[in-house]
Amino acid sequence: MSEESLKALPAGRIALERWQTPASFIAKVKELAAPIKSDKLFNRAEVAFLLGAMVLAEFVKFRPSGHVRLVGQTAQWPTGRSDHPRLQ
């Protein structure tokens, strides 16, 4: 994991906390996770949020959502939120 990858994580987390389309969210998760090897993903605290983001990115592929976001760092549960298009 490069220093550049580490420096991008705080801004990346903030970007994932904004409501966005599922496609945008999935693309951002891929961009942030791509340079991080699995052993770092599971063992470095600064990338732990990506695990939740990856699960949420997969979830919205199977459940239609208008928008999706990761919750703020201080929230313990849930990891993310999505809105169902029929409930808007």
PDB file of C-alpha atoms in Angstrom:
ATOM      1  CA  MET A   1       0.000   0.000   0.000  1.00  0.00           C
ATOM      2  CA  SER A   2       1.609   3.225  -1.124  1.00  0.00           C
ATOM      3  CA  GLU A   3       1.747   6.496   0.782  1.00  0.00           C
ATOM      4  CA  GLU A   4      -0.399   7.998  -1.966  1.00  0.00           C
ATOM      5  CA  SER A   5      -3.088   5.370  -1.325  1.00  0.00           C
ATOM      6  CA  LEU A   6      -3.000   6.112   2.403  1.00  0.00           C
ATOM      7  CA  LYS A   7      -3.290   9.850   1.814  1.00  0.00           C
ATOM      8  CA  ALA A   8      -6.378   9.346  -0.367  1.00  0.00           C
ATOM      9  CA  LEU A   9      -8.287   7.409   2.304  1.00  0.00           C
ATOM     10  CA  PRO A  10      -9.636  10.270   4.486  1.00  0.00           C
ATOM     11  CA  ALA A  11     -11.005  12.160   1.478  1.00  0.00           C
ATOM     12  CA  GLY A  12     -12.287   8.881   0.058  1.00  0.00           C
ATOM     13  CA  ARG A  13     -14.169   8.125   3.252  1.00  0.00           C
ATOM     14  CA  ILE A  14     -15.765  11.575   3.200  1.00  0.00           C
ATOM     15  CA  ALA A  15     -16.780  11.039  -0.437  1.00  0.00           C
ATOM     16  CA  LEU A  16     -18.437   7.724   0.465  1.00  0.00           C
ATOM     17  CA  GLU A  17     -20.401   9.406   3.279  1.00  0.00           C
ATOM     18  CA  ARG A  18     -22.276  11.587   0.753  1.00  0.00           C
ATOM     19  CA  TRP A  19     -25.526  10.379  -0.787  1.00  0.00           C
ATOM     20  CA  GLN A  20     -24.840   9.222  -4.349  1.00  0.00           C
ATOM     21  CA  THR A  21     -26.104   6.830  -6.962  1.00  0.00           C
ATOM     22  CA  PRO A  22     -25.213   3.176  -6.477  1.00  0.00           C
ATOM     23  CA  ALA A  23     -23.061   3.283  -9.634  1.00  0.00           C
ATOM     24  CA  SER A  24     -21.041   6.223  -8.290  1.00  0.00           C
ATOM     25  CA  PHE A  25     -20.647   4.551  -4.905  1.00  0.00           C
ATOM     26  CA  ILE A  26     -19.476   1.275  -6.449  1.00  0.00           C
ATOM     27  CA  ALA A  27     -16.973   3.105  -8.664  1.00  0.00           C
ATOM     28  CA  LYS A  28     -15.546   5.042  -5.702  1.00  0.00           C
ATOM     29  CA  VAL A  29     -15.209   1.874  -3.603  1.00  0.00           C
ATOM     30  CA  LYS A  30     -13.379   0.155  -6.472  1.00  0.00           C
ATOM     31  CA  GLU A  31     -11.060   3.139  -6.870  1.00  0.00           C
ATOM     32  CA  LEU A  32     -10.180   3.237  -3.166  1.00  0.00           C
ATOM     33  CA  ALA A  33      -9.878  -0.522  -2.687  1.00  0.00           C
ATOM     34  CA  ALA A  34      -7.898  -1.361  -5.838  1.00  0.00           C
ATOM     35  CA  PRO A  35      -4.409  -0.489  -4.528  1.00  0.00           C
ATOM     36  CA  ILE A  36      -4.957  -2.161  -1.141  1.00  0.00           C
ATOM     37  CA  LYS A  37      -3.935  -5.791  -0.775  1.00  0.00           C
ATOM     38  CA  SER A  38      -6.162  -8.150   1.209  1.00  0.00           C
ATOM     39  CA  ASP A  39      -3.762  -8.533   4.127  1.00  0.00           C
ATOM     40  CA  LYS A  40      -3.746  -4.744   4.593  1.00  0.00           C
ATOM     41  CA  LEU A  41      -7.507  -4.538   4.179  1.00  0.00           C
ATOM     42  CA  PHE A  42      -8.032  -6.848   7.142  1.00  0.00           C
ATOM     43  CA  ASN A  43      -5.167  -5.641   9.339  1.00  0.00           C
ATOM     44  CA  ARG A  44      -4.932  -1.846   9.030  1.00  0.00           C
ATOM     45  CA  ALA A  45      -7.349   0.292  11.024  1.00  0.00           C
ATOM     46  CA  GLU A  46      -7.279   3.162   8.537  1.00  0.00           C
ATOM     47  CA  VAL A  47      -8.802   1.007   5.792  1.00  0.00           C
ATOM     48  CA  ALA A  48     -11.392  -0.830   7.920  1.00  0.00           C
ATOM     49  CA  PHE A  49     -14.218   1.379   6.604  1.00  0.00           C
ATOM     50  CA  LEU A  50     -13.629  -0.113   3.152  1.00  0.00           C
ATOM     51  CA  LEU A  51     -14.868  -3.514   4.333  1.00  0.00           C
ATOM     52  CA  GLY A  52     -18.272  -2.020   5.142  1.00  0.00           C
ATOM     53  CA  ALA A  53     -18.235  -0.010   1.937  1.00  0.00           C
ATOM     54  CA  MET A  54     -17.494  -3.145  -0.100  1.00  0.00           C
ATOM     55  CA  VAL A  55     -20.414  -4.993   1.496  1.00  0.00           C
ATOM     56  CA  LEU A  56     -22.735  -2.051   0.850  1.00  0.00           C
ATOM     57  CA  ALA A  57     -21.529  -1.799  -2.761  1.00  0.00           C
ATOM     58  CA  GLU A  58     -22.408  -5.463  -3.281  1.00  0.00           C
ATOM     59  CA  PHE A  59     -25.766  -5.072  -1.517  1.00  0.00           C
ATOM     60  CA  VAL A  60     -26.963  -2.296  -3.826  1.00  0.00           C
ATOM     61  CA  LYS A  61     -26.177  -4.470  -6.841  1.00  0.00           C
ATOM     62  CA  PHE A  62     -28.946  -6.833  -5.714  1.00  0.00           C
ATOM     63  CA  ARG A  63     -31.408  -4.440  -4.053  1.00  0.00           C
ATOM     64  CA  PRO A  64     -32.584  -1.451  -6.091  1.00  0.00           C
ATOM     65  CA  SER A  65     -31.710   1.822  -4.397  1.00  0.00           C
ATOM     66  CA  GLY A  66     -31.944   5.397  -5.553  1.00  0.00           C
ATOM     67  CA  HIS A  67     -29.031   6.549  -3.424  1.00  0.00           C
ATOM     68  CA  VAL A  68     -26.497   5.049  -1.057  1.00  0.00           C
ATOM     69  CA  ARG A  69     -23.898   6.274   1.421  1.00  0.00           C
ATOM     70  CA  LEU A  70     -21.554   5.131   4.143  1.00  0.00           C
ATOM     71  CA  VAL A  71     -22.538   6.483   7.568  1.00  0.00           C
ATOM     72  CA  GLY A  72     -20.238   8.810   9.490  1.00  0.00           C
ATOM     73  CA  GLN A  73     -17.164   7.538  11.273  1.00  0.00           C
ATOM     74  CA  THR A  74     -18.683   7.988  14.734  1.00  0.00           C
ATOM     75  CA  ALA A  75     -21.740   5.830  14.001  1.00  0.00           C
ATOM     76  CA  GLN A  76     -21.449   2.274  15.232  1.00  0.00           C
ATOM     77  CA  TRP A  77     -24.432   0.821  13.433  1.00  0.00           C
ATOM     78  CA  PRO A  78     -25.420   0.598  10.627  1.00  0.00           C
ATOM     79  CA  THR A  79     -22.386   0.828   8.381  1.00  0.00           C
ATOM     80  CA  GLY A  80     -24.296   2.417   5.536  1.00  0.00           C
ATOM     81  CA  ARG A  81     -27.681   3.538   4.304  1.00  0.00           C
ATOM     82  CA  SER A  82     -29.597   3.168   1.093  1.00  0.00           C
ATOM     83  CA  ASP A  83     -32.961   4.501   0.083  1.00  0.00           C
ATOM     84  CA  HIS A  84     -35.477   2.419  -1.751  1.00  0.00           C
ATOM     85  CA  PRO A  85     -36.722   4.215  -4.893  1.00  0.00           C
ATOM     86  CA  ARG A  86     -40.393   3.436  -4.175  1.00  0.00           C
ATOM     87  CA  LEU A  87     -40.184   5.031  -0.721  1.00  0.00           C
ATOM     88  CA  GLN A  88     -39.067   8.462  -1.910  1.00  0.00           C
TER      89      GLN A  88
END
